XYZ file of C-alpha atoms in Angstrom:
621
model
C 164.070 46.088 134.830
C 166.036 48.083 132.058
C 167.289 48.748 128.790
C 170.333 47.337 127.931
C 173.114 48.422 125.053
C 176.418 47.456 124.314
C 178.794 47.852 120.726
C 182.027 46.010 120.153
C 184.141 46.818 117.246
C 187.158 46.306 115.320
C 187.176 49.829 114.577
C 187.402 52.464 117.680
C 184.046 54.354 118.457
C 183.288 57.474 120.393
C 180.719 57.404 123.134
C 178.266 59.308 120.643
C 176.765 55.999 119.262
C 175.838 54.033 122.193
C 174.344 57.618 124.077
C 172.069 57.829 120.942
C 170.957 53.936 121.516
C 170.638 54.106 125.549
C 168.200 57.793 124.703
C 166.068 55.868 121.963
C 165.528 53.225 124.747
C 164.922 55.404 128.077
C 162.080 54.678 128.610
C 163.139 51.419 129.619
C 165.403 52.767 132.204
C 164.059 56.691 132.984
C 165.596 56.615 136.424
C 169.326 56.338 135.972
C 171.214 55.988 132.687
C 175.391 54.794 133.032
C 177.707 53.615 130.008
C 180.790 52.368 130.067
C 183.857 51.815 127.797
C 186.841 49.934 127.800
C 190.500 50.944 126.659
C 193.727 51.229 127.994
C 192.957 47.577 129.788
C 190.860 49.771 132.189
C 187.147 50.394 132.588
C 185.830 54.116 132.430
C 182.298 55.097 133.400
C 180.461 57.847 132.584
C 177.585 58.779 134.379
C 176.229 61.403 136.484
C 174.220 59.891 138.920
C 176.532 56.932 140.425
C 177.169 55.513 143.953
C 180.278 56.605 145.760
C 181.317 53.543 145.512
C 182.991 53.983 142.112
C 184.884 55.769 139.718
C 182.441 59.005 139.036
C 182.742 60.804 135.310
C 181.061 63.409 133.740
C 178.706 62.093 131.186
C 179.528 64.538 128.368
C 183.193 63.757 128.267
C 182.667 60.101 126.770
C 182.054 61.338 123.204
C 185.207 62.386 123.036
C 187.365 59.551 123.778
C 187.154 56.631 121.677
C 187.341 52.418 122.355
C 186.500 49.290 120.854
C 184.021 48.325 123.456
C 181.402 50.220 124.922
C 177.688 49.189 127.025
C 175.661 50.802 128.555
C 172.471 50.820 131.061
C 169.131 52.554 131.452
C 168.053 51.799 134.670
C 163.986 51.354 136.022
C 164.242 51.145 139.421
C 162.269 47.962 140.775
C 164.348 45.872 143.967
C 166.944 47.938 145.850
C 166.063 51.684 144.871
C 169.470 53.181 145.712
C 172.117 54.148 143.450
C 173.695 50.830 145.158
C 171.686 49.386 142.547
C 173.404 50.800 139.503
C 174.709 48.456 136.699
C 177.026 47.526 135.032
C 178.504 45.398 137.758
C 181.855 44.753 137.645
C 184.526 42.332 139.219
C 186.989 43.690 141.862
C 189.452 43.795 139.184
C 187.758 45.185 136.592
C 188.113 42.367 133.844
C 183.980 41.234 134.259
C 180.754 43.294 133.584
C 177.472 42.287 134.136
C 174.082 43.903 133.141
C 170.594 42.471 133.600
C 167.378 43.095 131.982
C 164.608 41.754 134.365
C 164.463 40.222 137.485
C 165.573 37.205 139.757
C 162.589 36.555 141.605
C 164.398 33.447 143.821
C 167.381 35.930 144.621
C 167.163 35.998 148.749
C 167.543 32.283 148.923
C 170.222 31.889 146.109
C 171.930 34.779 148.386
C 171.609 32.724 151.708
C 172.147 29.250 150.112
C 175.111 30.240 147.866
C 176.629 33.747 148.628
C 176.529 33.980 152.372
C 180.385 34.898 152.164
C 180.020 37.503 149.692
C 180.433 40.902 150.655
C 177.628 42.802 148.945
C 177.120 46.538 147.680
C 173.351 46.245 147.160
C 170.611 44.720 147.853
C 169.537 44.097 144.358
C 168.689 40.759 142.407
C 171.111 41.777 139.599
C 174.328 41.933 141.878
C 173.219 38.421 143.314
C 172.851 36.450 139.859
C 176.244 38.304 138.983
C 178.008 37.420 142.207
C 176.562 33.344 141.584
C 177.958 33.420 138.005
C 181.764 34.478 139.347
C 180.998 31.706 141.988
C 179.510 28.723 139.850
C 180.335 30.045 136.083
C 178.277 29.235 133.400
C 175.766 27.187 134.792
C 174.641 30.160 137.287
C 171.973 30.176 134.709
C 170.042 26.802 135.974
C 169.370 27.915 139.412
C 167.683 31.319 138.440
C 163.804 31.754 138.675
C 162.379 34.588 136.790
C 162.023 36.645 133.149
C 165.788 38.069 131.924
C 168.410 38.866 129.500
C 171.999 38.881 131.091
C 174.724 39.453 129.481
C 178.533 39.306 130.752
C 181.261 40.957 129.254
C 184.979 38.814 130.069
C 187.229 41.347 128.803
C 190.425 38.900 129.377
C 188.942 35.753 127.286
C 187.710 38.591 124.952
C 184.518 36.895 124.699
C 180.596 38.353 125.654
C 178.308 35.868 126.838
C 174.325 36.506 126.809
C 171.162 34.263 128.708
C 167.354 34.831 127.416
C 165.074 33.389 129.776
C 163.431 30.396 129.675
C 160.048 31.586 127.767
C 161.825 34.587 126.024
C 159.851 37.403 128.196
C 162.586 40.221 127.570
C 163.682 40.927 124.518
C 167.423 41.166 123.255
C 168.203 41.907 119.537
C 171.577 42.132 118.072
C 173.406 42.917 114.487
C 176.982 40.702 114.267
C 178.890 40.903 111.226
C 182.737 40.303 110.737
C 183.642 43.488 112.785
C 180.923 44.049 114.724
C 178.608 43.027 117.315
C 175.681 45.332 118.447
C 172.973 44.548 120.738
C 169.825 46.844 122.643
C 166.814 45.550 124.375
C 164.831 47.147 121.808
C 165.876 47.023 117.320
C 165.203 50.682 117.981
C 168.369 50.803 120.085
C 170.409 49.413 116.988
C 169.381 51.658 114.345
C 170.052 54.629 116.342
C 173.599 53.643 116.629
C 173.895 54.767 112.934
C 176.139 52.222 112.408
C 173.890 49.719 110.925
C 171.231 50.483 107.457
C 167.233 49.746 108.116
C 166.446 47.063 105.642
C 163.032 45.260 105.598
C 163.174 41.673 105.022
C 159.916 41.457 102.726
C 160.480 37.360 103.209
C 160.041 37.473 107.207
C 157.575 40.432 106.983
C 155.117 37.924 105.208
C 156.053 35.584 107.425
C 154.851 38.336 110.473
C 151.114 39.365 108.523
C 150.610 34.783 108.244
C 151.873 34.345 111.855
C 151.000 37.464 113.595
C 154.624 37.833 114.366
C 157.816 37.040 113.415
C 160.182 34.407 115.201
C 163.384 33.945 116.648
C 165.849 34.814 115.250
C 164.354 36.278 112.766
C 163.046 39.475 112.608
C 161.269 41.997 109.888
C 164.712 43.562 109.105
C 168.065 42.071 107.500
C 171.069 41.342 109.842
C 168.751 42.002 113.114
C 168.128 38.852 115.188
C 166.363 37.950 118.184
C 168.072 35.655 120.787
C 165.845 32.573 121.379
C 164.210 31.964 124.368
C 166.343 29.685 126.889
C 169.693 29.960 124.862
C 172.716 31.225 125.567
C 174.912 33.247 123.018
C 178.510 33.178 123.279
C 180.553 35.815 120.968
C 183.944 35.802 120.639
C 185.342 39.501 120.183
C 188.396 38.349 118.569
C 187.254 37.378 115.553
C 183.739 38.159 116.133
C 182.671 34.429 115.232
C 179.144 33.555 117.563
C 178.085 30.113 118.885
C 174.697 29.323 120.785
C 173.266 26.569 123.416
C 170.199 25.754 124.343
C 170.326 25.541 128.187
C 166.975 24.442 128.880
C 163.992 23.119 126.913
C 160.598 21.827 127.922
C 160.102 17.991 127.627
C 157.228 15.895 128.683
C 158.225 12.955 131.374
C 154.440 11.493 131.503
C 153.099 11.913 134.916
C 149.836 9.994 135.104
C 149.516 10.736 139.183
C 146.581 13.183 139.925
C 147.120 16.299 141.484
C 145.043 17.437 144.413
C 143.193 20.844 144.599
C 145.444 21.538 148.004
C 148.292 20.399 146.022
C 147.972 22.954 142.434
C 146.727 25.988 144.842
C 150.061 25.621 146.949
C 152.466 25.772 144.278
C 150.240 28.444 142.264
C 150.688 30.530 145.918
C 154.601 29.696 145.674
C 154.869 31.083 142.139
C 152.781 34.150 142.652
C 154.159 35.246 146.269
C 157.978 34.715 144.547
C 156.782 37.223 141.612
C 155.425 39.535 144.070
C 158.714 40.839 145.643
C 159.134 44.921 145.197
C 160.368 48.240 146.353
C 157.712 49.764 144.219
C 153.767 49.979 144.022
C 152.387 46.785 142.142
C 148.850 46.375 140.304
C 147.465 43.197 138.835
C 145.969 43.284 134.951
C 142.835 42.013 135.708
C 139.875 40.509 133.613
C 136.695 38.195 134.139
C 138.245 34.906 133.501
C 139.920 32.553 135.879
C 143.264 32.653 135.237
C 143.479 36.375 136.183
C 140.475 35.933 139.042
C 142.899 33.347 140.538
C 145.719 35.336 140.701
C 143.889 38.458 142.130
C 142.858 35.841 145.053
C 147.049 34.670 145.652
C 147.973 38.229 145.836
C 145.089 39.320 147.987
C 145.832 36.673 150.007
C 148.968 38.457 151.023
C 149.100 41.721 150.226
C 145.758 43.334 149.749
C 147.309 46.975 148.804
C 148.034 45.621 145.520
C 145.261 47.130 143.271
C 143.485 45.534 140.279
C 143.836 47.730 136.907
C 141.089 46.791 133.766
C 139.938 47.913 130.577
C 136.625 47.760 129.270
C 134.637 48.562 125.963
C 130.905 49.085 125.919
C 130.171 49.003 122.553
C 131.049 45.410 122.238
C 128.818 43.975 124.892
C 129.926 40.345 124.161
C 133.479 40.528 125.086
C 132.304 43.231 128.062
C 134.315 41.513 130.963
C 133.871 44.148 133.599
C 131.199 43.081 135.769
C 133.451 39.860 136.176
C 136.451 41.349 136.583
C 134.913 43.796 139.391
C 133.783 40.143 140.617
C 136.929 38.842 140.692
C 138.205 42.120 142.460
C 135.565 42.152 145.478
C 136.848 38.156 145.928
C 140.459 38.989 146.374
C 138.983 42.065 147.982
C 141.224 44.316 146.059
C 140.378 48.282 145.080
C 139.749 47.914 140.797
C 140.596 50.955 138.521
C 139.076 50.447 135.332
C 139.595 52.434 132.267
C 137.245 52.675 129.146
C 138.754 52.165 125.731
C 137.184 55.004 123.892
C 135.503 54.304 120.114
C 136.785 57.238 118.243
C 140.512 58.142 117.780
C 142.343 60.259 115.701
C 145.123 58.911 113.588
C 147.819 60.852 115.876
C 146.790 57.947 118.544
C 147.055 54.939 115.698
C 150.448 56.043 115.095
C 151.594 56.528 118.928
C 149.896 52.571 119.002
C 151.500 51.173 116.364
C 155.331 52.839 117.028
C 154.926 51.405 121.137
C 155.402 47.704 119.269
C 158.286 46.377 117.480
C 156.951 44.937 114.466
C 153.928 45.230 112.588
C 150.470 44.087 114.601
C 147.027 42.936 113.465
C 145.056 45.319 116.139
C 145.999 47.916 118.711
C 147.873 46.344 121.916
C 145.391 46.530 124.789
C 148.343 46.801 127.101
C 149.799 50.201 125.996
C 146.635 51.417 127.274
C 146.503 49.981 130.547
C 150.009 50.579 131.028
C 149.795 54.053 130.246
C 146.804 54.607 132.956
C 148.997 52.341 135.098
C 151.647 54.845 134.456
C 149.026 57.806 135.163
C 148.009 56.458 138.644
C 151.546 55.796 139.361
C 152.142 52.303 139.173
C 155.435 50.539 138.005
C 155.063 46.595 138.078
C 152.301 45.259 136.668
C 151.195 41.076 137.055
C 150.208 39.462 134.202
C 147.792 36.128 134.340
C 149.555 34.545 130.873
C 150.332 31.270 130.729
C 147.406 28.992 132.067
C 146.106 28.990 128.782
C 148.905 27.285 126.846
C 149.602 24.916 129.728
C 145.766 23.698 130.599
C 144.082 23.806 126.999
C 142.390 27.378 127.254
C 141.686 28.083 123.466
C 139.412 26.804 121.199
C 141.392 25.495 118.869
C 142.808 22.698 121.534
C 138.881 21.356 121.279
C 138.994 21.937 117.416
C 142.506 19.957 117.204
C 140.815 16.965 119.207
C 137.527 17.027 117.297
C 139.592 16.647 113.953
C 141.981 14.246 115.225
C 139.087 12.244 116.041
C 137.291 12.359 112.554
C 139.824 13.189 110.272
C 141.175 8.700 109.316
C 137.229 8.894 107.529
C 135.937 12.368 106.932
C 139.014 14.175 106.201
C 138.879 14.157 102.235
C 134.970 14.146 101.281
C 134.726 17.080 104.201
C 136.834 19.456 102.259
C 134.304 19.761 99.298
C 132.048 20.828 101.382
C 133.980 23.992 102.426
C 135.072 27.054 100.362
C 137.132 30.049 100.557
C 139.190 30.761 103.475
C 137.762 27.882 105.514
C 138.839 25.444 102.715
C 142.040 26.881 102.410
C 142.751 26.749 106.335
C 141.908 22.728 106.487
C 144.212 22.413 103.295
C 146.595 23.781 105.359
C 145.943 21.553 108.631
C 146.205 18.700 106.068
C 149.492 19.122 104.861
C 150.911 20.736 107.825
C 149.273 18.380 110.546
C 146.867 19.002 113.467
C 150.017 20.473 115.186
C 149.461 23.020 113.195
C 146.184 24.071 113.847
C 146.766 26.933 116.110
C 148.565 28.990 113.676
C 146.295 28.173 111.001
C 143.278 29.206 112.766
C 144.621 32.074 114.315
C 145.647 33.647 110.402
C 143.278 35.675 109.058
C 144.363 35.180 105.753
C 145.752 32.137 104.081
C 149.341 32.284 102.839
C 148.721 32.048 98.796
C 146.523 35.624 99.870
C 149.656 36.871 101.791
C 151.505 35.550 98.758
C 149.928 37.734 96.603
C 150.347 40.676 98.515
C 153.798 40.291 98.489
C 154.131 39.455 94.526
C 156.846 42.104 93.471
C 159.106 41.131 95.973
C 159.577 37.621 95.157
C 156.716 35.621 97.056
C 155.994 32.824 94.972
C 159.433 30.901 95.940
C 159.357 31.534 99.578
C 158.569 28.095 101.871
C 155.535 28.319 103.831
C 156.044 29.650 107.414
C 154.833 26.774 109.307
C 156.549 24.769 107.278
C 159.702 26.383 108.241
C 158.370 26.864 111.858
C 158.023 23.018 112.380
C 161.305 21.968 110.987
C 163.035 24.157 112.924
C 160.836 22.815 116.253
C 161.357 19.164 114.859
C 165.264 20.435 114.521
C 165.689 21.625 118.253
C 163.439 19.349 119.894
C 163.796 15.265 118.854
C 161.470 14.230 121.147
C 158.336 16.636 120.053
C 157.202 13.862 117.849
C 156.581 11.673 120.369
C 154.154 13.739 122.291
C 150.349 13.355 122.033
C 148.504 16.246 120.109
C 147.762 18.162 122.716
C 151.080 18.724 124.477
C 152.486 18.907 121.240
C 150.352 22.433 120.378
C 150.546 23.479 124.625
C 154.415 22.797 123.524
C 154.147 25.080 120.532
C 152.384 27.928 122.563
C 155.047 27.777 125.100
C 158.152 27.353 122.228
C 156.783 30.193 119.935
C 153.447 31.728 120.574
C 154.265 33.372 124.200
C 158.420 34.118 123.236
C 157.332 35.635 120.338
C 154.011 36.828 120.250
C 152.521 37.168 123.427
C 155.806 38.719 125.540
C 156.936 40.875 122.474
C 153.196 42.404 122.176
C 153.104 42.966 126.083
C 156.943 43.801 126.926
C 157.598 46.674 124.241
C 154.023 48.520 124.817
C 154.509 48.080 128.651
C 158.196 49.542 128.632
C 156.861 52.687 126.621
C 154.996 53.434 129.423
C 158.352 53.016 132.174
C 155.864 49.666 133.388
C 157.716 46.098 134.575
C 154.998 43.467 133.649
C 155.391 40.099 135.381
C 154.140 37.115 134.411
C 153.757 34.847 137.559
C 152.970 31.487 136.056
C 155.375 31.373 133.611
C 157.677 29.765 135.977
C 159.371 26.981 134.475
C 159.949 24.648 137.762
C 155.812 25.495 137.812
C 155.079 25.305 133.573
C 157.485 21.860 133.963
C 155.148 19.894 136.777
C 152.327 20.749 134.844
C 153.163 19.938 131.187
C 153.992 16.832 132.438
C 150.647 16.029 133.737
C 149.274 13.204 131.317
C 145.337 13.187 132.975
C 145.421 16.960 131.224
C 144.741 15.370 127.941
C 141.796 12.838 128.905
C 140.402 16.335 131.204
C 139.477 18.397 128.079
C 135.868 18.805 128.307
C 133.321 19.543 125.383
C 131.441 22.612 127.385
C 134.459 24.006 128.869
C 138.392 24.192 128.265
C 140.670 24.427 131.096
C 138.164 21.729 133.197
C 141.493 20.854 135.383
C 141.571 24.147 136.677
C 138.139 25.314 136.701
C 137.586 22.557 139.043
C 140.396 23.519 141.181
C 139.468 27.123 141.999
C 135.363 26.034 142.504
C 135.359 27.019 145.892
C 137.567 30.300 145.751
C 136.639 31.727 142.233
C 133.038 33.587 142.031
C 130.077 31.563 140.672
C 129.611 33.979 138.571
C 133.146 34.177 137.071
C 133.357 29.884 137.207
C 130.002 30.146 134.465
C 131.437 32.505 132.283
C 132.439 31.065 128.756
C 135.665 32.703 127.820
C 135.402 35.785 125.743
C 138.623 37.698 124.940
C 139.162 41.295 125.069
C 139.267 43.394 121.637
C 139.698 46.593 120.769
C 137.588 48.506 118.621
C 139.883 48.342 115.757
C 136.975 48.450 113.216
C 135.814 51.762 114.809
C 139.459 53.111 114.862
C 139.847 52.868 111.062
C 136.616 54.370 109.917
C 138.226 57.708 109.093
C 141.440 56.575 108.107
C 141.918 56.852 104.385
C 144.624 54.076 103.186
C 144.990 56.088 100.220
C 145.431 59.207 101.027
C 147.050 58.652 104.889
C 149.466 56.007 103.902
C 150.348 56.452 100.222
C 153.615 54.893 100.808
C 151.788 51.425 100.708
C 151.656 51.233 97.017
C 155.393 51.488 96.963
C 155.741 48.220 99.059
C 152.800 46.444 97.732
C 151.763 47.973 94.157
C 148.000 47.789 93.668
C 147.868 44.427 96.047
C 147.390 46.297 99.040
C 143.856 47.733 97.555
C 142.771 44.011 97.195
C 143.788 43.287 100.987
C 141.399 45.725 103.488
C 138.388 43.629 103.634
C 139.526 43.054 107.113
C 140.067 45.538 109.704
C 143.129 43.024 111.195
C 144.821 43.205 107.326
C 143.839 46.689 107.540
C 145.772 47.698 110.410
C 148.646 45.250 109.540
C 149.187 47.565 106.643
C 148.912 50.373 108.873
C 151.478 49.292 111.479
C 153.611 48.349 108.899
C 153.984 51.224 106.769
C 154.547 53.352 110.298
C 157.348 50.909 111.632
C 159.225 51.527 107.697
C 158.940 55.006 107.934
C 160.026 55.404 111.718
C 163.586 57.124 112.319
C-alpha cells in the first residue's frame, strides 16, 4: 500500500513539483518516501532512506536539476518490511519502472509457478507482479488477485502504461492535456503540483449531490479524471495522445447448478485466508450482520490474534449493532475493541471529516473514525466485509425492484396518483429510467428537478439526467447487460458503479488519512465471478429476509442471535452534528455557489452536510 505520483512534460521540471504532490499524499506512504527522474537517458533517485542495493542521492538535491519525467513513491509498509521493499522498481537496465498501489494477494504462487528463475531483491508482492509483467507483458494483468493501481513507465517506447483493479478499490486520478500528463493516488496530489488550476465542474458536482458520488472518469473538477475500474490506460509521451482497454468485465454465463453449504464456505475460506497475508498487525471492521460475522469466523479460524474493531452509537438504539457484533466476536472467538461515536462535535471535527474524503459526502464516513482508533491502537490493515451485499441481494431495494417488476404491466400508471412529493417524483423516475434504475433512485434523497434547482445559475436546466447518462454509458461498455434478468442487472450495477465509485472511494481516502490498508476479502473477482453467475440467486430472494442463499449457508456457524437480526445499517449522528452549525454564518461562501437556493435545500441533514462538505472541499488548498 502507497501513494503514488508521477509528471511527464514537454517542458523540463524541477523536482519541486512532484515533492509537493508525494508530501500532500504521505499519509499514504509515512514510512519511506523515494522519487525519481529521468534525463540524460539515465535514471536518478533521490531518496534518503534506500537499500544498498541502488544508486543512493540526497533528497534535497532533486529540486535543482530539472527533466521531463519525474514519479515518485510514498511507501506504507505492509509485505516485506525492509528497505528491499522500496519502489520504484526498475529493470536491470534502467529503461522500465514499476510502482504499485495495493497488493497482490496470489503473489507466492505466481512466484513459484512463473518466476522460479528470477533472481529476487525482496520479498514483496510489488517486485513479483513487476518481474511477471517483464516475463509475460501486458497480459501480467489477468493472473493477478487482489485491489491495485500499477503503473509502468517504458522509457524506450516512450509510452506509460497504468492497470485499476478489477472493482476500482484504489484510486488513481490524472490531468492529460497536449503537454502534459499528471497523475497521484489522491486529486490532492495534482493540485499541489501547481501546475494545474482547481476548477469545479458545477455539471458533475450535481451529478455527485443526485448520485452520492461522482463516476469514472469523471470527477467534481475540470480536466481531473478517474481511471475506471478494470481498464488499462496507455499514454503515449510523445505526443501525449491516451488510449484505454477494458481488460476484464463481469458477465453472467447462467449457472443453474446448486451450490452446497461445504462448497460456498470453502471458497469464502480461500478468499479470506489469500487476503489475510501480512508483515503487520491486522483487525477486522466488524458489525452485527452476517457478512462481517462470517468473516470474523474465516479469520478466527486461522489466526485468532487478529482483533475485531467496531463502532457504536447509543442514541440511536435501532441501528445499535453492538451486542451482535460482540456476538459475532465471542463466535470467531476474537478480542473486540469498540469505540463510541460521540453526539456532540465541534465544527473543527466536521471539517477534519469532510477534508479525509475526496469529494463532497451526504454524512460523515464511519470509517475515518474507526480507522483513526485503528490507527490509535496500532493497527495497519484493516478487513472489510463489502461485497456480499451487491452479489446476494442484501438491500432493500433488490425486494422493492422485484415487487414492482411484478405489478408494474397493471398498476404502474393509476399507482402514481396516489403518491406525491418526493415519492411521486422517485417512481417517475423508475418509470422512465427502468427498474434498473431503482437503486440510485431510492438511494437520492432528493429528486434531480430539486438538485436542478439548486444548481440554477450555473446552467442546470440543459444538463441530461445522471442516470440517464450512467446507463448509456453501462449499455455502451457492456452489450450484453440487456440481456440479464433484473436482478443481476442492479447486483451488476452495484459491482460496475456503486462499490468503484462510492463504496471504495468513501472507505479508501478516509482509511489512508489515518496510514490504514483496508482489504476487502470478497471482492475477489475469480470469487464475485462464480457467484454472479449463479441463476437459483434470483428465484432465492425471500420476502422476510434478503440474502436467504447465504443466511442459510452460515446457519450452523453464525450466532442465532446474529442469523434473526433484520439488517439495520450503521449511521452517524449527522443530525446531532449540525445542530450548532450555522449555514449562514459558518459557510457564507455557499451563497456564492448557489445564490439563495441553498436556503431552500437544508430540510435534510444529508443535503445539509452535502453543502457542508462541499463548500470545505472548494475552499481546501
Amino acid at each position: 500500500m502507497c501513494g503514488i505520483s508521477g509528471i511527464f512534460s514537454k517542458n523540463k521540471l524541477s523536482g519541486s513539483s512532484i515533492l509537493n504532490s508525494l508530501k500532500s499524499i504521505k499519509h499514504r506512504g509515512p514510512n519511506n518516501t523515494i522519487h525519481t527522474s529521468f534525463f540524460d537517458k539515465e535514471i536518478h533517485f533521490y531518496s534518503s532512506q534506500l537499500s544498498d542495493k541502488r544508486t543512493q542521492f540526497d533528497l534535497r538535491n532533486s529540486d535543482g536539476i530539472q527533466a521531463n519525467n519525474w514519479i515518485g513513491f510514498n511507501r506504507l509498509s505492509i509485505i516485506d518490511l525492509s528497505n528491499n521493499g522500496m519502489q520504484p522498481f526498475y529493470d536491470n537496465d534502467a529503461k522500465i519502472s514499476f510502482m504499485m498501489n495495493g497488493e497482490v494477494y496470489n503473489f507466492k504462487e505466481l512466484r513459484n509457478e512463473f518466476l522460479s528463475d528470477v533472481d529476487f531483491i525482496s520479498d514483496s508482492d510489488s517486485e513479483v507482479a513487476f518481474q511477471l509483467y517483464l516475463k509475460l507483458g501486458i497480459d501480467f494483468v489477468q493472473y493477478l488477485r487482489g485491489m491495485f493501481v500499477i503503473v509502468i513507465v517504458d522509457y524506450q517506447k516512450n509510452e506509460v502504461n497504468i492497470w485499476r483493479d478489477r472493482f476500482g478499490i484504489k484510486p488513481f486520478y490524472y490531468f492529460l492535456d497536449e503537454e502534459n500528463f499528471i497523475f497521484s493516488s489522491e486529486i490532492e496530489g495534482i493540485f499541489a503540483t501547481d501546475l494545474v488550476q482547481k476548477e469545479i465542474n458545477f455539471k458533475h458536482l450535481a451529478y455527485t449531490f443526485y448520485l452520492n458520488s461522482s463516476f469514472a472518469p469523471n470527477t467534481i473538477y475540470n480536466n481531473i479524471y478517474s481511471l475506471e475500474a478494470a481498464t488499462q490506460l496507455k499514454v503515449d509521451l510523445s505526443n501525449f495522445k491516451s488510449e484505454k482497454n477494458q481488460y476484464w468485465q463481469l458477465n453472467y454465463q447462467p449457472n443453474h447448478q446448486l451450490i452446497s453449504s461445504e462448497e460456498f464456505l470453502n471458497d469464502v475460506d480461500k478468499v479470506v485466508n489469500l487476503s489475510s497475508v501480512s508483515d503487520v498487525k491486522q483487525a477486522i471492521m466488524l458489525s452485527g450482520g452476517l457478512d462481517s460475522g462470517l468473516l470474523a469466523y474465516m479469520i478466527g479460524q486461522k489466526n485468532s490474534d487478529i482483533d475485531a474493531l467496531t463502532i457504536y452509537n447509543e442514541s440511536v438504539p435501532e441501528q445499535n449493532e453492538l451486542a451482535f457484533a460482540k456476538s459475532n466476536a465471542l463466535n470467531a472467538n476474537l478480542n473486540i475493541k469498540a469505540f463510541e461515536i460521540e453526539n456532540q462535535v465541534d465544527l473543527q471535527t466536521i471539517k477534519e471529516c469532510c477534508f479525509a474524503e475526496e469529494e463532497p459526502n451526504s454524512s460523515p464516513e464511519p470509517a475515518y473514525f474507526l480507522t483513526k482508533k485503528a490507527k490509535q491502537n496500532n493497527y495497519t490493515v484493516l478487513h472489510n466485509a463489502l461485497g456480499l451485499d451487491e452479489l446476494f441481494y442484501g438491500y432493500g431495494y433488490y425486494n422493492q425492484a422485484k415487487k414492482l417488476e411484478k405489478y408494474q404491466a397493471f398498476l404502474w400508471k393509476p399507482f402514481r396518483y396516489f403518491l406525491t412529493g418526493s415519492k411521486r417524483n422517485k417512481y417517475e423516475e423508475i418509470s422512465t429510467f427502468g427498474l434498473e434504475a431503482t437503486p440510485f433512485i431510492m438511494r437520492s434523497f432528493s429528486s434531480w428537478k430539486a438538485i436542478q434547482q439548486l444548481f440554477s445559475m450555473h446552467g442546470s436546466a440543459d444538463w441530461e439526467h445522471p442516470i440517464s447518462v450512467l446507463m448509456n454509458k453501462v449499455k455502451s461498455t457492456n452489450i450484453n447487460f440487456e440481456k440479464m434478468p433484473l436482478l443481476k442487472k442492479i447486483s451488476y450495477l452495484d459491482f460496475y458503479y456503486y462499490i468503484s465509485s462510492h463504496h471504495s472511494l468513501r472507505t479508501d481516502s478516509p482509511a489512508m488519512k489515518n496510514e490504514i490498508e483496508m482489504r476487502f476479502p470478497y471482492l475477489d473477482h475469480l470469487f464475485v465471478q462464480k457467484y454472479f453467475n449463479c441463476s437459483f440467486l434470483d428465484q432465492d430472494l425471500s420476502k422476510e429476509n434478503n440474502k436467504s442463499f447465504l443466511r442459510k449457508n452460515v446457519q450452523t456457524i453464525l450466532p442465532k442471535d446474529v442469523l434473526s437480526m433484520k439488517k439495520k445499517g450503521f449511521s452517524m449522528p449527522t443530525s446531532k452534528w449540525l445542530e450548532s452549525v450555522n449555514l449562514e454564518q459558518d459557510f457564507p461562501e455557499l451563497k456564492t455557489y448557489f445564490g439563495e437556493n441553498y436556503k431552500n435545500w437544508i430540510d435534510h441533514p444529508s443535503k445539509k452536510w452535502f453543502l457542508i462538505s462541499t463548500s470545505l472541499l472548494m475552499k481546501k488548498k
